[in-house]
C-alpha atoms as a printed R data frame, in Angstrom:
    type eleno elety resid chain resno      x       y       z
1   ATOM     1    CA   ARG     A     1  0.000   0.000   0.000
2   ATOM     2    CA   VAL     A     2  1.333   3.424  -0.965
3   ATOM     3    CA   SER     A     3  0.909   6.263   1.480
4   ATOM     4    CA   SER     A     4 -0.369   9.648   0.379
5   ATOM     5    CA   SER     A     5  2.767  11.319   1.760
6   ATOM     6    CA   SER     A     6  5.044   9.195  -0.478
7   ATOM     7    CA   ILE     A     7  2.901  10.063  -3.504
8   ATOM     8    CA   LEU     A     8  3.060  13.761  -2.586
9   ATOM     9    CA   THR     A     9  6.838  13.593  -2.092
10  ATOM    10    CA   SER     A    10  7.298  11.837  -5.446
11  ATOM    11    CA   TRP     A    11  5.021  14.312  -7.216
12  ATOM    12    CA   SER     A    12  6.713  17.358  -5.701
13  ATOM    13    CA   SER     A    13 10.128  16.006  -6.710
14  ATOM    14    CA   SER     A    14  8.917  15.510 -10.293
15  ATOM    15    CA   ALA     A    15  7.269  18.922 -10.334
16  ATOM    16    CA   ALA     A    16 10.490  20.543  -9.089
17  ATOM    17    CA   HIS     A    17 12.455  18.823 -11.875
18  ATOM    18    CA   ILE     A    18  9.988  20.026 -14.522
19  ATOM    19    CA   LEU     A    19  9.983  23.550 -13.085
20  ATOM    20    CA   GLU     A    20 13.788  23.611 -13.160
21  ATOM    21    CA   HIS     A    21 13.752  22.833 -16.901
22  ATOM    22    CA   ILE     A    22 11.092  25.467 -17.549
23  ATOM    23    CA   VAL     A    23 12.938  28.172 -15.637
24  ATOM    24    CA   SER     A    24 16.399  27.338 -16.993
25  ATOM    25    CA   PRO     A    25 16.104  24.944 -19.929
26  ATOM    26    CA   PRO     A    26 19.190  23.126 -21.114
27  ATOM    27    CA   THR     A    27 20.862  25.122 -23.867
28  ATOM    28    CA   LEU     A    28 21.118  23.586 -27.275
29  ATOM    29    CA   GLN     A    29 24.131  24.471 -29.309
30  ATOM    30    CA   VAL     A    30 24.029  24.778 -33.068
31  ATOM    31    CA   THR     A    31 27.496  24.213 -34.449
32  ATOM    32    CA   SER     A    32 28.272  24.232 -38.149
33  ATOM    33    CA   LEU     A    33 28.819  20.825 -39.690
34  ATOM    34    CA   ASP     A    34 32.179  22.001 -41.023
35  ATOM    35    CA   GLU     A    35 33.325  22.337 -37.409
36  ATOM    36    CA   LEU     A    36 31.867  18.992 -36.299
37  ATOM    37    CA   THR     A    37 32.563  16.579 -39.109
38  ATOM    38    CA   ASN     A    38 35.862  14.913 -39.907
39  ATOM    39    CA   THR     A    39 34.768  12.445 -42.581
40  ATOM    40    CA   CYS     A    40 33.320  12.822 -46.075
41  ATOM    41    CA   ILE     A    41 31.728   9.685 -47.531
42  ATOM    42    CA   PRO     A    42 30.870   9.207 -51.213
43  ATOM    43    CA   GLY     A    43 27.101   8.890 -51.259
44  ATOM    44    CA   PRO     A    44 24.394   8.081 -53.762
45  ATOM    45    CA   ASP     A    45 24.175  10.145 -56.958
46  ATOM    46    CA   GLY     A    46 27.467  11.911 -56.257
47  ATOM    47    CA   VAL     A    47 26.290  13.417 -52.964
48  ATOM    48    CA   GLU     A    48 28.912  13.609 -50.226
49  ATOM    49    CA   ILE     A    49 27.743  12.529 -46.786
50  ATOM    50    CA   LEU     A    50 29.352  14.447 -43.958
51  ATOM    51    CA   ALA     A    51 29.995  12.454 -40.807
52  ATOM    52    CA   TYR     A    52 31.903  12.406 -37.565
53  ATOM    53    CA   THR     A    53 34.145   9.383 -37.029
54  ATOM    54    CA   ALA     A    54 35.462   8.393 -33.611
55  ATOM    55    CA   THR     A    55 38.004   5.614 -33.267
56  ATOM    56    CA   ASN     A    56 39.787   3.841 -30.468
57  ATOM    57    CA   ASN     A    57 43.264   2.669 -31.341
58  ATOM    58    CA   ASN     A    58 43.085   0.103 -28.540
59  ATOM    59    CA   GLY     A    59 40.307  -1.821 -30.315
60  ATOM    60    CA   ASP     A    60 40.774  -4.569 -32.866
61  ATOM    61    CA   GLY     A    61 39.365  -2.425 -35.683
62  ATOM    62    CA   LYS     A    62 36.812  -5.068 -36.616
63  ATOM    63    CA   ASN     A    63 33.698  -3.640 -35.009
64  ATOM    64    CA   ALA     A    64 31.773  -0.525 -35.955
65  ATOM    65    CA   ILE     A    65 28.707   1.402 -34.860
66  ATOM    66    CA   ILE     A    66 26.688   3.742 -37.046
67  ATOM    67    CA   LEU     A    67 25.227   6.313 -34.646
68  ATOM    68    CA   LEU     A    68 22.221   8.290 -35.907
69  ATOM    69    CA   HIS     A    69 21.432  11.713 -34.495
70  ATOM    70    CA   GLU     A    70 18.192  12.952 -32.993
71  ATOM    71    CA   PHE     A    71 15.886  15.381 -34.806
72  ATOM    72    CA   PHE     A    72 18.099  18.412 -34.154
73  ATOM    73    CA   GLY     A    73 20.671  17.026 -36.588
74  ATOM    74    CA   LEU     A    74 24.314  16.144 -36.100
75  ATOM    75    CA   ASN     A    75 25.466  18.185 -33.107
76  ATOM    76    CA   PRO     A    76 28.124  18.260 -30.371
77  ATOM    77    CA   SER     A    77 26.033  15.956 -28.163
78  ATOM    78    CA   ILE     A    78 26.129  13.171 -30.765
79  ATOM    79    CA   VAL     A    79 29.839  13.751 -31.397
80  ATOM    80    CA   GLU     A    80 30.456  13.364 -27.653
81  ATOM    81    CA   LYS     A    81 28.412  10.146 -27.562
82  ATOM    82    CA   ALA     A    82 30.379   8.801 -30.536
83  ATOM    83    CA   GLU     A    83 33.662   9.508 -28.744
84  ATOM    84    CA   LEU     A    84 32.442   7.841 -25.545
85  ATOM    85    CA   LEU     A    85 31.159   4.749 -27.361
86  ATOM    86    CA   ALA     A    86 34.407   4.384 -29.316
87  ATOM    87    CA   LYS     A    87 36.450   4.723 -26.128
88  ATOM    88    CA   ASP     A    88 34.285   2.428 -24.006
89  ATOM    89    CA   LEU     A    89 33.708  -0.270 -26.630
90  ATOM    90    CA   GLY     A    90 37.003  -0.108 -28.502
91  ATOM    91    CA   CYS     A    91 35.386   0.267 -31.906
92  ATOM    92    CA   THR     A    92 34.873   2.744 -34.717
93  ATOM    93    CA   VAL     A    93 31.767   4.914 -34.374
94  ATOM    94    CA   ILE     A    94 30.562   6.935 -37.316
95  ATOM    95    CA   ALA     A    95 27.769   9.492 -37.004
96  ATOM    96    CA   PRO     A    96 26.507  10.524 -40.449
97  ATOM    97    CA   ASP     A    97 24.502  13.670 -41.130
98  ATOM    98    CA   THR     A    98 21.190  12.247 -42.350
99  ATOM    99    CA   PHE     A    99 19.765  15.752 -42.866
100 ATOM   100    CA   ARG     A   100 22.499  16.505 -45.423
101 ATOM   101    CA   GLY     A   101 23.698  19.828 -44.067
102 ATOM   102    CA   THR     A   102 20.919  21.117 -41.832
103 ATOM   103    CA   VAL     A   103 21.069  21.432 -38.052
104 ATOM   104    CA   THR     A   104 18.761  23.360 -35.758
105 ATOM   105    CA   ASP     A   105 17.906  24.086 -32.149
106 ATOM   106    CA   PHE     A   106 14.378  25.246 -33.074
107 ATOM   107    CA   VAL     A   107 11.918  22.450 -32.242
108 ATOM   108    CA   PRO     A   108  9.347  23.214 -34.996
109 ATOM   109    CA   LYS     A   109 12.116  23.100 -37.615
110 ATOM   110    CA   ALA     A   110 13.456  19.870 -36.078
111 ATOM   111    CA   ILE     A   111  9.996  18.328 -36.349
112 ATOM   112    CA   TRP     A   112  9.752  19.484 -39.955
113 ATOM   113    CA   LEU     A   113 13.169  17.964 -40.742
114 ATOM   114    CA   ALA     A   114 12.178  14.662 -39.134
115 ATOM   115    CA   LEU     A   115  8.896  14.514 -41.033
116 ATOM   116    CA   THR     A   116 10.306  15.486 -44.424
117 ATOM   117    CA   THR     A   117 13.497  13.398 -44.515
118 ATOM   118    CA   PRO     A   118 12.571  10.369 -46.631
119 ATOM   119    CA   GLN     A   119 13.466   6.953 -45.255
120 ATOM   120    CA   ASP     A   120 14.614   5.745 -48.691
121 ATOM   121    CA   ARG     A   121 17.175   8.572 -48.850
122 ATOM   122    CA   VAL     A   122 18.382   7.776 -45.317
123 ATOM   123    CA   ASN     A   123 18.638   4.094 -46.295
124 ATOM   124    CA   ASP     A   124 20.685   4.965 -49.393
125 ATOM   125    CA   ASP     A   125 22.991   7.178 -47.311
126 ATOM   126    CA   LEU     A   126 23.417   4.426 -44.701
127 ATOM   127    CA   ASP     A   127 24.214   1.910 -47.454
128 ATOM   128    CA   ALA     A   128 27.027   4.275 -48.494
129 ATOM   129    CA   VAL     A   129 28.253   4.485 -44.883
130 ATOM   130    CA   CYS     A   130 28.232   0.673 -44.662
131 ATOM   131    CA   ARG     A   131 30.276   0.431 -47.873
132 ATOM   132    CA   TYR     A   132 32.698   3.027 -46.479
133 ATOM   133    CA   LEU     A   133 33.118   0.854 -43.373
134 ATOM   134    CA   GLY     A   134 33.701  -2.250 -45.485
135 ATOM   135    CA   PHE     A   135 30.248  -3.809 -45.260
136 ATOM   136    CA   ASP     A   136 28.301  -4.604 -48.402
137 ATOM   137    CA   GLU     A   137 25.065  -4.736 -46.418
138 ATOM   138    CA   VAL     A   138 24.205  -4.356 -42.755
139 ATOM   139    CA   GLY     A   139 25.964  -7.111 -40.835
140 ATOM   140    CA   SER     A   140 27.383  -8.715 -43.991
141 ATOM   141    CA   ASN     A   141 31.109  -8.856 -44.600
142 ATOM   142    CA   ALA     A   142 33.652 -11.283 -45.980
143 ATOM   143    CA   ASP     A   143 35.257 -11.209 -42.525
144 ATOM   144    CA   SER     A   144 32.559 -12.886 -40.440
145 ATOM   145    CA   ALA     A   145 34.280 -11.746 -37.231
146 ATOM   146    CA   LYS     A   146 33.584  -8.125 -38.144
147 ATOM   147    CA   LYS     A   147 30.417  -6.751 -36.515
148 ATOM   148    CA   LEU     A   148 28.262  -3.690 -37.239
149 ATOM   149    CA   ALA     A   149 25.536  -2.080 -35.152
150 ATOM   150    CA   VAL     A   150 23.178   0.693 -36.243
151 ATOM   151    CA   VAL     A   151 21.760   2.712 -33.346
152 ATOM   152    CA   GLY     A   152 20.244   6.122 -32.816
153 ATOM   153    CA   PHE     A   153 18.481   8.524 -30.532
154 ATOM   154    CA   CYS     A   154 14.880   9.705 -31.022
155 ATOM   155    CA   PHE     A   155 14.579  10.346 -34.787
156 ATOM   156    CA   GLY     A   156 17.776   8.359 -35.302
157 ATOM   157    CA   GLY     A   157 16.463   5.372 -33.355
158 ATOM   158    CA   GLY     A   158 13.432   5.116 -35.607
159 ATOM   159    CA   LYS     A   159 15.555   5.473 -38.732
160 ATOM   160    CA   ALA     A   160 17.975   2.812 -37.414
161 ATOM   161    CA   ILE     A   161 15.136   0.340 -36.806
162 ATOM   162    CA   ARG     A   162 13.631   0.999 -40.220
163 ATOM   163    CA   TYR     A   163 17.017   0.687 -41.933
164 ATOM   164    CA   THR     A   164 17.916  -2.598 -40.288
165 ATOM   165    CA   THR     A   165 14.505  -4.086 -41.063
166 ATOM   166    CA   GLN     A   166 14.211  -2.754 -44.631
167 ATOM   167    CA   ARG     A   167 17.747  -3.301 -45.877
168 ATOM   168    CA   LYS     A   168 19.442  -6.611 -45.207
């Protein structure tokens, strides 16, 4: 049985957390892709896909993660996550720009970008990233010991699931 005082304490703690974000929301930082990216990948139809690549020289070089950004676009937060994953897991992490040059900190524009970026184009771009990493298709490689994961946050998570279920 839950007491009313524990419910009130839990609610007030949650309300305080929400109020803190309303009063002083976390700042989003829009950084140009030229400053963030360190990799240019040949994409479909001659398009170049900008990406950030993080590596860990202590790894075996066989494993890779494609990390897809949230609906704000490729930003310092995703670059930081790529660095941490590469360091912690000893693999290569590549974070491609699936919006092809657009980043924002304005939520309505982020929603518009998420809704208007076609899955087929994202899939084609991710195929190019896989080829760049030495995979013909997701999880397929002549070296069976080599592994690939495709993961993402928010928008990127949905695109990762769709990619891995639509392209084999």
